[in-house]
XYZ file of C-alpha atoms in Angstrom:
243
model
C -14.665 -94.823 88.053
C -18.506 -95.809 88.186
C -17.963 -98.823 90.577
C -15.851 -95.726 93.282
C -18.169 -93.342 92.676
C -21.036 -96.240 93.754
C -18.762 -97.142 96.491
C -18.651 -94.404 97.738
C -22.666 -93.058 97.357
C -23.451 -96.218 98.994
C -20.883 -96.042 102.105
C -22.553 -92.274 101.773
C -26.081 -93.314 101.901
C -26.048 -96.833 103.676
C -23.563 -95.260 107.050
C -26.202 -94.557 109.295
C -28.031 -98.129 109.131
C -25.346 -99.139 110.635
C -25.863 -97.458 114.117
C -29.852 -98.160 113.822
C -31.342 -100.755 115.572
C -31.859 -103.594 114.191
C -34.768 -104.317 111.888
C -36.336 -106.960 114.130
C -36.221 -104.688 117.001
C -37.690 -101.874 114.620
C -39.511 -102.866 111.770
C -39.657 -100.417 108.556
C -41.138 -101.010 105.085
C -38.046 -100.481 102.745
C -39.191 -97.661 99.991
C -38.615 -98.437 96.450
C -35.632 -96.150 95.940
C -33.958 -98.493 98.755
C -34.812 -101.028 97.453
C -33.298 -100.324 94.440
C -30.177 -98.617 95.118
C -29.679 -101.884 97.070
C -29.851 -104.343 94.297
C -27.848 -101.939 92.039
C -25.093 -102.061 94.516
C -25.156 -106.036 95.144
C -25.443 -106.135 91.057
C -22.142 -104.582 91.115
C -20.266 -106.793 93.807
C -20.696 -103.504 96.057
C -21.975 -103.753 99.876
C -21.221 -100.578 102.187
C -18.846 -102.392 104.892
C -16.419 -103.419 101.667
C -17.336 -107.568 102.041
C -18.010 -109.491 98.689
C -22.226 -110.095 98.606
C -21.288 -113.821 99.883
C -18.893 -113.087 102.706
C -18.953 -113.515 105.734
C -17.827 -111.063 108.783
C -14.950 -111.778 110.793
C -15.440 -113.900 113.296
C -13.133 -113.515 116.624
C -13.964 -115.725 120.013
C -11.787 -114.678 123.033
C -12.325 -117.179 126.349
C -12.482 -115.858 129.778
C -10.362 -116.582 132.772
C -12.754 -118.158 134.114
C -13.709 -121.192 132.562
C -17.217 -121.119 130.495
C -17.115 -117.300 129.820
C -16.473 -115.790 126.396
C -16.645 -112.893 124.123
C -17.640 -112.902 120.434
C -16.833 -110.082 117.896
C -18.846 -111.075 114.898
C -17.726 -107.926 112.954
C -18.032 -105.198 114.869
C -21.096 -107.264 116.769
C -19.947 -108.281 119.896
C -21.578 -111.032 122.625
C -20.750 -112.306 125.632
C -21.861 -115.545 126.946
C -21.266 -117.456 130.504
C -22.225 -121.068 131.445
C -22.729 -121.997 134.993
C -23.669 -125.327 137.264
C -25.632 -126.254 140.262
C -27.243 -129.415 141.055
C -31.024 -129.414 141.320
C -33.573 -131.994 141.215
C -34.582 -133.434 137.455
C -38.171 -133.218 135.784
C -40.743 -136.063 136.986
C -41.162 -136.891 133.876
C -37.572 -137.076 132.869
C -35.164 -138.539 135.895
C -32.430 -139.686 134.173
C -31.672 -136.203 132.325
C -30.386 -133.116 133.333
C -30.675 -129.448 132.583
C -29.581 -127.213 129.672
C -31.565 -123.327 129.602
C -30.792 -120.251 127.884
C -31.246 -116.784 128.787
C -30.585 -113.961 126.671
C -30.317 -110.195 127.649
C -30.019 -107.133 125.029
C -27.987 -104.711 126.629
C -29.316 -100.945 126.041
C -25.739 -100.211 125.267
C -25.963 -102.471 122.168
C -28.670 -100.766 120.576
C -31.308 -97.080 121.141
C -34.258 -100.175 120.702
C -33.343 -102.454 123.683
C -34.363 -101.661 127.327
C -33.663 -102.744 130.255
C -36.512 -104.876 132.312
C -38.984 -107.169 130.451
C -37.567 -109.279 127.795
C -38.366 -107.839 124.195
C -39.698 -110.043 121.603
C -36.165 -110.203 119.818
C -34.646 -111.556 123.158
C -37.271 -114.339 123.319
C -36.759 -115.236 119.670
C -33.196 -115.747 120.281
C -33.700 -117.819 123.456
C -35.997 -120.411 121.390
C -33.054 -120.496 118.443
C -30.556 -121.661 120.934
C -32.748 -123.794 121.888
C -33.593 -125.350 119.087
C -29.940 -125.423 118.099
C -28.510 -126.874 121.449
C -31.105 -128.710 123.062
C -34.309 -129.596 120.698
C -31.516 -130.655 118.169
C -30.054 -132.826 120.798
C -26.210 -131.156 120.670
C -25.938 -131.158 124.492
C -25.731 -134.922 125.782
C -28.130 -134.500 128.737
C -28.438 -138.382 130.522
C -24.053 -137.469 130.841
C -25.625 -134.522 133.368
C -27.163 -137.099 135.179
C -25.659 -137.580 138.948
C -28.235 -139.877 140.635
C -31.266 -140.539 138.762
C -34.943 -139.441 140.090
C -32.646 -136.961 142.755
C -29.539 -134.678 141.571
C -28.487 -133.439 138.053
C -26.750 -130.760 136.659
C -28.600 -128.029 135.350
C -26.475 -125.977 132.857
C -27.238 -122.517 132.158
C -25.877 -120.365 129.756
C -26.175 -116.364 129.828
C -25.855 -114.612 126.636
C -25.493 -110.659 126.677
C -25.933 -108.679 123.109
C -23.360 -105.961 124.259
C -23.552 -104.084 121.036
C -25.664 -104.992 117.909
C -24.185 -104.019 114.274
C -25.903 -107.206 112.873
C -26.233 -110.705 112.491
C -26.606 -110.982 116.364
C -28.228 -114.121 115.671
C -24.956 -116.563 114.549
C -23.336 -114.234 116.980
C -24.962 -115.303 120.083
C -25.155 -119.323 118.872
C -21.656 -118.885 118.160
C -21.073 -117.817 121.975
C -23.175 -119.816 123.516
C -21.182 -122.177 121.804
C -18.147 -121.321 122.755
C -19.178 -120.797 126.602
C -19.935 -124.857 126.561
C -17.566 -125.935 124.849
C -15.212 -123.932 127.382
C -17.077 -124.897 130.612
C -16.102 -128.117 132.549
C -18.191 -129.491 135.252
C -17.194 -130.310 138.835
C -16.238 -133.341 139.363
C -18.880 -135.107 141.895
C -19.011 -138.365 144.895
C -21.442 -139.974 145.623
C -22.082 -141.697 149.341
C -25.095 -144.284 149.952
C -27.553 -145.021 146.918
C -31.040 -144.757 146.077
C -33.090 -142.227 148.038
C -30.508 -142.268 150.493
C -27.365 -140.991 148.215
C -25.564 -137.475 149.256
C -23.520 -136.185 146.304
C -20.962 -133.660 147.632
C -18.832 -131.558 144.925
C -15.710 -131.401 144.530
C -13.113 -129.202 144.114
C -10.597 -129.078 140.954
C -7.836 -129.364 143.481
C -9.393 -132.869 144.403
C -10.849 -133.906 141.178
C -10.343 -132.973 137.995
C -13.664 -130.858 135.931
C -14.891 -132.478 132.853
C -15.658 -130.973 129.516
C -20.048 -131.418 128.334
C -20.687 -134.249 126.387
C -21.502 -132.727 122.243
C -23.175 -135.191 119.982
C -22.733 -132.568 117.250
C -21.677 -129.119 117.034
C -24.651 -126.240 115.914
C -23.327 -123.638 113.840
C -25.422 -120.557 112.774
C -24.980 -118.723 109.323
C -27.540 -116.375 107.809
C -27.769 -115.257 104.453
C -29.942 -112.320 102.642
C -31.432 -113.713 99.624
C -32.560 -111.071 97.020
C -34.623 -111.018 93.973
C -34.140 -108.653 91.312
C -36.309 -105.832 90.750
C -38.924 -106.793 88.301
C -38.853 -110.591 88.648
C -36.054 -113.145 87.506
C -33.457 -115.503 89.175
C -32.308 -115.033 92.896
C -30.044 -112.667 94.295
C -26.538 -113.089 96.014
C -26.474 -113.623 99.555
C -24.621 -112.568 102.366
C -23.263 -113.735 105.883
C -25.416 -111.574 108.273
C -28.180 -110.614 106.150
C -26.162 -107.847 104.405
């Protein structure tokens, strides 16, 4: 009767966090009765959407028609995320590699905090973590985009879109960005003279078959909420999506 009663003061109390924006977007010093009520609640097994304090949200991925475009329910956080191709010129300093950038937009529909125009400090965070996931960390074989060296590559770019934000958008939009590559294939290409003379003409999947990105390893993203227990001791439980 004490664990319902918590259930349901918490479900009471906790609700409207749920439609706030996000705390990155927002920042707020948690008061002590929070805080508290909080810890009480994990102490008991208890978090307001009904998960266990280490598990995760359902995770759904749903591919486009066309090829490199998916959607990604992360509970009830949803992202899209679209890859696309065109062949450009490489970096001086790096001829023999091609192309992989990120671009992130948070829709005002997914949250009261987002607007549109200038990126917001939360969309450039999430740029650099995909990033750092995909192409710091090396997941995205690059030289593979590589068409003829010191003239044409492919530069890959991926569009993710935070269409509504209920948390965690962080493993949600690695997870589609994810997805989006792992979906996209690539044009196949010829290739007529060599050197600085070479034409590369694309082809289409009637004449040539597309070809999947090459992976070295796959990122995944998973966040947990670590909490300590009021007035010192061990750790607290965690949770996928930071509770």
């Amino acid at each position: 009767q004490r664990s319902r009663s918590l259930a349901l003061s918490l479900s009471l109390s906790l609700s409207l966090y749920l439609r706030r924006p996000p705390l990155a977007a927002m920042p707020r010093p948690m008061s002590t009765a929070e805080s508290a009520f909080i810890l009480r609640a994990l102490g008991e097994g208890l978090r307001v959407d009904g998960r266990r304090p280490r598990e995760s949200r359902p995770l759904s991925v749903a591919c486009g028609l066309r090829e490199g475009s998916v959607e990604v329910r992360l509970g009830e956080t949803k992202v899209m995320a679209a890859v696309s191709a065109e062949l450009v010129e490489p970096f001086a300093d790096r001829p023999t590699e091609g192309q992989l950038l990120f671009f992130v937009e948070l829709s005002p529909m997914a949250s009261p905090a987002y607007e549109p125009g200038r990126p917001s400090d939360s969309a450039v965070e999430l740029v650099r973590l995909l990033e750092r996931a995909f192409r710091k960390a090396q997941a995205v074989d690059v030289e593979a985009l590589c068409i003829v060296a010191g003239k044409r590559v492919w530069s890959i770019r991926c569009d993710v879109t935070l269409l509504d934000d209920r948390g965690n958008a962080a493993d949600a939009a690695c997870t589609a960005a994810l997805g989006a590559l792992l979906h996209f294939r690539l044009p196949a290409v010829s290739i007529v003279g060599s050197g600085s003379e070479a034409a590369v003409k694309v082809l289409p999947p009637e004449q040539a078959e597309p070809t999947k990105l090459v992976f070295h390893h796959m990122p995944v993203s998973t966040t947990l909420g670590l909490f300590r227990p009021a007035g010192g001791g061990g750790g607290g439980g965690g949770g996928g999506g930071g509770g």
